[in-house]
mmCIF file of C-alpha atoms in Angstrom:
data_model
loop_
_atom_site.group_PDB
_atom_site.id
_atom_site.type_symbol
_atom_site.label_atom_id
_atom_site.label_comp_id
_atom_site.label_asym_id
_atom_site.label_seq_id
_atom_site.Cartn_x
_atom_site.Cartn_y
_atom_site.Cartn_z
ATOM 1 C CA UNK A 2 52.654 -15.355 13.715
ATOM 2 C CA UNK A 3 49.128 -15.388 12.219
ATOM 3 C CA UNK A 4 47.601 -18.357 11.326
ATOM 4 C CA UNK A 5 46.287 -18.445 7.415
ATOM 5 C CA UNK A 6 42.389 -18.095 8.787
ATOM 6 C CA UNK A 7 43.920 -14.936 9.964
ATOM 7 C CA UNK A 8 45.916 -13.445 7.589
ATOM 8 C CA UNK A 9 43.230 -14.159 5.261
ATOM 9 C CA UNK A 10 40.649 -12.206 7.523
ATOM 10 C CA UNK A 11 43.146 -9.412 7.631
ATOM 11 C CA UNK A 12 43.372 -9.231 4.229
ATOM 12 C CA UNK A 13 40.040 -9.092 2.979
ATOM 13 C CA UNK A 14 39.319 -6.416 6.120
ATOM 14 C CA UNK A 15 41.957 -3.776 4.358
ATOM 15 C CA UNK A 16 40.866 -4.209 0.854
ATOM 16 C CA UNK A 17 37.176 -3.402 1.742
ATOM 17 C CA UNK A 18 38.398 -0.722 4.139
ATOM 18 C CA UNK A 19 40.874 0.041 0.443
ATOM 19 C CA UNK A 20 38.389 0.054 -1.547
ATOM 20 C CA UNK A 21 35.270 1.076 -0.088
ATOM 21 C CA UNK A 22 33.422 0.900 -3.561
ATOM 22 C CA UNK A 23 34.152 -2.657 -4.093
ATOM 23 C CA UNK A 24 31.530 -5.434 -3.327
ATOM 24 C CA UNK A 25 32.725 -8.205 -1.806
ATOM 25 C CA UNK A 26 32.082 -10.275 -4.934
ATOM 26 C CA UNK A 27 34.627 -8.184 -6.772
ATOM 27 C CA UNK A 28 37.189 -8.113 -4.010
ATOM 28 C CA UNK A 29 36.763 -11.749 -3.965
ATOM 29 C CA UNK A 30 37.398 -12.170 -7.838
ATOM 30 C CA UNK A 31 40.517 -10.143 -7.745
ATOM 31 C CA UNK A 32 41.925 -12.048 -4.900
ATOM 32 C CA UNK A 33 41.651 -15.252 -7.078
ATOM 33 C CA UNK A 34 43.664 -13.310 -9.747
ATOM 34 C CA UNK A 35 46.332 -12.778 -7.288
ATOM 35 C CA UNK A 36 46.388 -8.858 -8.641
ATOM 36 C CA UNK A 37 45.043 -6.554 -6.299
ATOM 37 C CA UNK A 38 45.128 -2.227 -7.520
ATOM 38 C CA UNK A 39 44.348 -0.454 -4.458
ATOM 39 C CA UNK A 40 42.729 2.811 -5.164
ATOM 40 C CA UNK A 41 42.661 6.011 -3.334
ATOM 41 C CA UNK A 42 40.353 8.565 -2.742
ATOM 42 C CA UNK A 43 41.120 11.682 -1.912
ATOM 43 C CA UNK A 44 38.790 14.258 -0.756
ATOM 44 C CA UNK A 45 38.708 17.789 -3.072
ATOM 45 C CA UNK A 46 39.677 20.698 -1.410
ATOM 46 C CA UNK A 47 37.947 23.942 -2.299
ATOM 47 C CA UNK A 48 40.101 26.697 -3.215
ATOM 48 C CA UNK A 49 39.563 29.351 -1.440
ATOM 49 C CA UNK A 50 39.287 32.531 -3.285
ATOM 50 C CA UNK A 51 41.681 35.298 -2.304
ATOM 51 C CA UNK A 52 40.741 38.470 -1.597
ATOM 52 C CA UNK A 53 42.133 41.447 -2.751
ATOM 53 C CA UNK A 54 42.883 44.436 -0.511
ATOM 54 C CA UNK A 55 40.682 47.043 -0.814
ATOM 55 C CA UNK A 56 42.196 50.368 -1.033
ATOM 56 C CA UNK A 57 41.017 53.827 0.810
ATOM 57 C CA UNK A 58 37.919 55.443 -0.751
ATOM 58 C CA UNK A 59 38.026 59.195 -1.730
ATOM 59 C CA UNK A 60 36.097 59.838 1.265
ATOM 60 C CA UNK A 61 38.437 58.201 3.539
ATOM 61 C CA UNK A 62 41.665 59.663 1.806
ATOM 62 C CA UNK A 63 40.160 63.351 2.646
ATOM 63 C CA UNK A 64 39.130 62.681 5.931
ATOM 64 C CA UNK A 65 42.538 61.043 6.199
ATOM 65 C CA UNK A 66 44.192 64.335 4.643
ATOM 66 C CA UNK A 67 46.867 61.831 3.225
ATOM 67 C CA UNK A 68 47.519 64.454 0.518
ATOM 68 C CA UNK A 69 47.891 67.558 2.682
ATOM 69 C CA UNK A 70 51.038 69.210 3.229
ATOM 70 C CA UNK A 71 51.438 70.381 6.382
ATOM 71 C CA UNK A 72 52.590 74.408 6.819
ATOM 72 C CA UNK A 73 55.738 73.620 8.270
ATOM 73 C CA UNK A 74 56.968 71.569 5.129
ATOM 74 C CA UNK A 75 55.350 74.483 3.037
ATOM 75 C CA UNK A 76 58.770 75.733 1.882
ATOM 76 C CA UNK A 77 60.519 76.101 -1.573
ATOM 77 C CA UNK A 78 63.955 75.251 -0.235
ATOM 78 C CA UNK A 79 63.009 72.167 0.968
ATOM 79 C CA UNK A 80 61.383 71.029 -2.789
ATOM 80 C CA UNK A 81 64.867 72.290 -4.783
ATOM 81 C CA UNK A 82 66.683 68.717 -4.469
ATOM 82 C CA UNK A 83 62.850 67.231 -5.678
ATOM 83 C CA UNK A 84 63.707 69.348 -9.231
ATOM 84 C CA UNK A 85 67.564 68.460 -9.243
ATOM 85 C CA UNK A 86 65.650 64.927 -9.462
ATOM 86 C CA UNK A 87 63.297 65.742 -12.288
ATOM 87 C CA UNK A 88 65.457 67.327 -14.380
ATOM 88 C CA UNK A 89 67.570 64.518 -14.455
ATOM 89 C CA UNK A 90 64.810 62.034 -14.752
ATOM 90 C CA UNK A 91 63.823 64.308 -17.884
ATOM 91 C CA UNK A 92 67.407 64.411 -19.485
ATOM 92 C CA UNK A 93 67.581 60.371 -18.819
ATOM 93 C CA UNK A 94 64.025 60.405 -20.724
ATOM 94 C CA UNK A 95 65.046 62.027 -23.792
ATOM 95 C CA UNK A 96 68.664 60.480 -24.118
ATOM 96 C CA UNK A 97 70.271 63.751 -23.282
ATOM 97 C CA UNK A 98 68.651 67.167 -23.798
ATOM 98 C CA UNK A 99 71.462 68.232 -26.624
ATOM 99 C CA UNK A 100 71.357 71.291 -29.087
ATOM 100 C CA UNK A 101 70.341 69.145 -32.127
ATOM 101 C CA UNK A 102 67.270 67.158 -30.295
ATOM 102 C CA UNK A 103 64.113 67.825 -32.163
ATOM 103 C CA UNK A 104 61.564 69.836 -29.775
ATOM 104 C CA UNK A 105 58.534 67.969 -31.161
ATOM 105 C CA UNK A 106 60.346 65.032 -29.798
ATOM 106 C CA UNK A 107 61.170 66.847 -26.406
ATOM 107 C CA UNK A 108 57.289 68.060 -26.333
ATOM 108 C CA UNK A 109 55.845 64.413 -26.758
ATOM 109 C CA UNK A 110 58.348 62.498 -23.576
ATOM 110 C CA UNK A 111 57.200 65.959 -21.209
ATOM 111 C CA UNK A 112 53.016 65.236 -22.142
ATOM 112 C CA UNK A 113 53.455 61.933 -20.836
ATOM 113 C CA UNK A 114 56.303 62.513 -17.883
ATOM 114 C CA UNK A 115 55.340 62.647 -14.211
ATOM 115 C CA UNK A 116 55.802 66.216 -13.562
ATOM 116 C CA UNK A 117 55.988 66.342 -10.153
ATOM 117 C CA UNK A 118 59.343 68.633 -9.130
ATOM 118 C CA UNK A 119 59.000 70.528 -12.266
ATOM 119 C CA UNK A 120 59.307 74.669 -12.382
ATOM 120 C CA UNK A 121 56.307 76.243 -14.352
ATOM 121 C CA UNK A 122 55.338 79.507 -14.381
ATOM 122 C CA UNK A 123 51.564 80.312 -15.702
ATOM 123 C CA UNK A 124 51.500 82.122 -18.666
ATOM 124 C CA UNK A 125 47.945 82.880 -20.196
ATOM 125 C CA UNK A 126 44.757 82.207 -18.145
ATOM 126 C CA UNK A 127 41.169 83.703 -18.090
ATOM 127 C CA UNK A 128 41.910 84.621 -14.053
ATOM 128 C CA UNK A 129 44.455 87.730 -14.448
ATOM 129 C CA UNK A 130 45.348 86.379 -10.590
ATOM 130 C CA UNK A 131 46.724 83.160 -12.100
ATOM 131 C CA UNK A 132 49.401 85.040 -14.714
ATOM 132 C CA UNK A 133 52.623 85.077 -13.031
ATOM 133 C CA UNK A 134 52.930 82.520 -10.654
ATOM 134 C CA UNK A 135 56.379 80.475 -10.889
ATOM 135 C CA UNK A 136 57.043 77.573 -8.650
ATOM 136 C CA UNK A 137 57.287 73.682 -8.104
ATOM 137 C CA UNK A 138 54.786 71.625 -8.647
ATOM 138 C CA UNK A 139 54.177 69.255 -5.253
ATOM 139 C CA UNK A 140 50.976 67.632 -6.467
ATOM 140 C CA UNK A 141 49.307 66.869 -9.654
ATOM 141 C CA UNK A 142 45.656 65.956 -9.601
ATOM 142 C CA UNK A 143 42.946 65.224 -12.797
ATOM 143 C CA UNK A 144 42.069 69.194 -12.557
ATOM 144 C CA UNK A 145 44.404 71.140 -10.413
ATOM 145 C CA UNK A 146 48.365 71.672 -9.997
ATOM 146 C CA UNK A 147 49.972 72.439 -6.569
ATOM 147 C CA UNK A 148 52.115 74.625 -6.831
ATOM 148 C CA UNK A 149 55.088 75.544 -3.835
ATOM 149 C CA UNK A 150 56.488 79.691 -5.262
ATOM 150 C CA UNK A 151 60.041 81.023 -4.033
ATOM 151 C CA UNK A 152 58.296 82.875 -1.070
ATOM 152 C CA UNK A 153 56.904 79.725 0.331
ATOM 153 C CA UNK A 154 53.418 79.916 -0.792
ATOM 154 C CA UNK A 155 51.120 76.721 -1.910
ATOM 155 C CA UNK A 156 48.978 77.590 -4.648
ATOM 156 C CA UNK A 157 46.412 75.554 -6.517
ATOM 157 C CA UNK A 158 46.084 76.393 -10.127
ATOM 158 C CA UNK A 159 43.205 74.908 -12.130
ATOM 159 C CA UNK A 160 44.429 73.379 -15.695
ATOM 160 C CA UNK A 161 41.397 74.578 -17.259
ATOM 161 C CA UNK A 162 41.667 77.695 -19.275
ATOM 162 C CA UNK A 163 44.869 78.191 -18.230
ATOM 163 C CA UNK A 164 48.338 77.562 -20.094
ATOM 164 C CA UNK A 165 51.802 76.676 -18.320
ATOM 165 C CA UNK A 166 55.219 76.770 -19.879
ATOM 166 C CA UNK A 167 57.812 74.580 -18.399
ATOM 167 C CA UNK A 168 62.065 75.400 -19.572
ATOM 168 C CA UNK A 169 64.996 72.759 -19.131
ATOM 169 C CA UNK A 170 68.751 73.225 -20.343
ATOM 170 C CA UNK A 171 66.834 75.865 -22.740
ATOM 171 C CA UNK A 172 64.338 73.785 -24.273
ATOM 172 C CA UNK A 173 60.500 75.942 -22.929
ATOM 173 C CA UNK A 174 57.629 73.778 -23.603
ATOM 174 C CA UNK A 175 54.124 75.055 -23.263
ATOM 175 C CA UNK A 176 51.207 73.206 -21.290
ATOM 176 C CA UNK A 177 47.862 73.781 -22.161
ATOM 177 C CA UNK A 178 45.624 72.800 -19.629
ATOM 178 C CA UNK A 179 42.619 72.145 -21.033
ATOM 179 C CA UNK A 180 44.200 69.652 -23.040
ATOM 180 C CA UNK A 181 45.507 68.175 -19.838
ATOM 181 C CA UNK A 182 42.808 67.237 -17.509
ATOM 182 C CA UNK A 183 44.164 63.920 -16.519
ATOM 183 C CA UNK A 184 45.855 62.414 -13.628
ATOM 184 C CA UNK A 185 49.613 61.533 -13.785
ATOM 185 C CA UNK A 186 49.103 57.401 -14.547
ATOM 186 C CA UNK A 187 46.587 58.265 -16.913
ATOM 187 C CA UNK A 188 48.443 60.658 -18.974
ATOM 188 C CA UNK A 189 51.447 58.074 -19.837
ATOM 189 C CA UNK A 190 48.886 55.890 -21.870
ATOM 190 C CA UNK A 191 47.211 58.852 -23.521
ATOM 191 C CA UNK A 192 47.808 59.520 -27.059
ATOM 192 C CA UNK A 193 48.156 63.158 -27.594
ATOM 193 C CA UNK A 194 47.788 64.851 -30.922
ATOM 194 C CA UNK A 195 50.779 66.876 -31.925
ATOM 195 C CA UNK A 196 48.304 69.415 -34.271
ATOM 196 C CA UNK A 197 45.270 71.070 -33.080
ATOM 197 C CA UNK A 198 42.801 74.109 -31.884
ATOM 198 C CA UNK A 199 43.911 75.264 -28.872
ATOM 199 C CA UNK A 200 41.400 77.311 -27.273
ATOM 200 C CA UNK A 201 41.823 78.868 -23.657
#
């Protein structure tokens, strides 16, 4: 057991070392008062800003060659399931492709769809090469389709002055590429005018 001396030395020893800002004066005068507030201080911790992953440049993706498909998987067969997919994906978009759906309606839900696993065959182009060539598209890019044909051949089509039509459960629905020059994510938050000159 302390004697009062003590306790009283103790006391005034933890409410200097409570409140550091306190003169002695003041810790004095609220001892007297018989009401003591300790206060705390705590230190402020800096947030520390987080950083956000920082994705492969262009550069990097083509030396990479993250979107090359390698010969072996060059093969139509192997892409058929990919447009069993997209047709239903397309059907699901437009609540059931039935006989009485509006086209116009159809036509707007395919500008803004991801096409990839879609059949289109290239209709009209300035390149008499181009005209003609039916297949899958594998990869769709701001300027260019990939395109896997039935004898297992990877073509890349430009968009520009060239015009693709695309058929499902009998609806055909033309592209025009130069219309089209964006990539996939940026084409499903593009308005696109229903009415307009269409030039090659």
């Amino acid at each position: 057991p302390q004697g009062s001396e003590e306790a009283k030395a103790f006391v005034n020893a933890f409410l200097k070392r409570s409140m550091p800002k306190k003169k002695d004066e003041a810790i004095h005068d609220i001892l007297t008062r018989k009401a003591v507030v300790l206060e705390h201080y705590s230190k402020k911790q800096r947030k520390q800003k987080r950083k956000k992953p920082k994705g492969f440049t262009a550069k990097q993706r083509r030396e990479m060659r993250l979107f090359e498909i390698e010969p072996e998987q060059q093969r139509y067969a192997i892409f058929l399931p990919l447009h069993e997919l997209w047709k239903q994906y397309i059907r699901d978009l437009c609540h059931g492709l039935k006989p009485d759906t509006q086209p116009h309606m159809v036509q707007g839900k395919l500008l803004k769809a991801d096409l990839h696993g879609a059949i289109v065959t290239v209709t009209k182009s300035k390149c008499p090469s181009y005209v003609g060539i039916t297949g899958i598209i594998l990869q769709e890019f701001k300027h260019v389709f990939k395109i896997i044909t039935k004898d297992d051949k990877l073509k890349v089509v430009p968009k520009l002055n060239s015009v693709f039509s695309l058929e499902i459960d009998g609806f055909i629905s033309y592209i025009y590429g130069s219309k089209f020059q964006l990539r996939a994510s940026e084409r499903s938050a593009k308005k696109f005018k229903l009415k307009g000159t269409i030039d090659l």
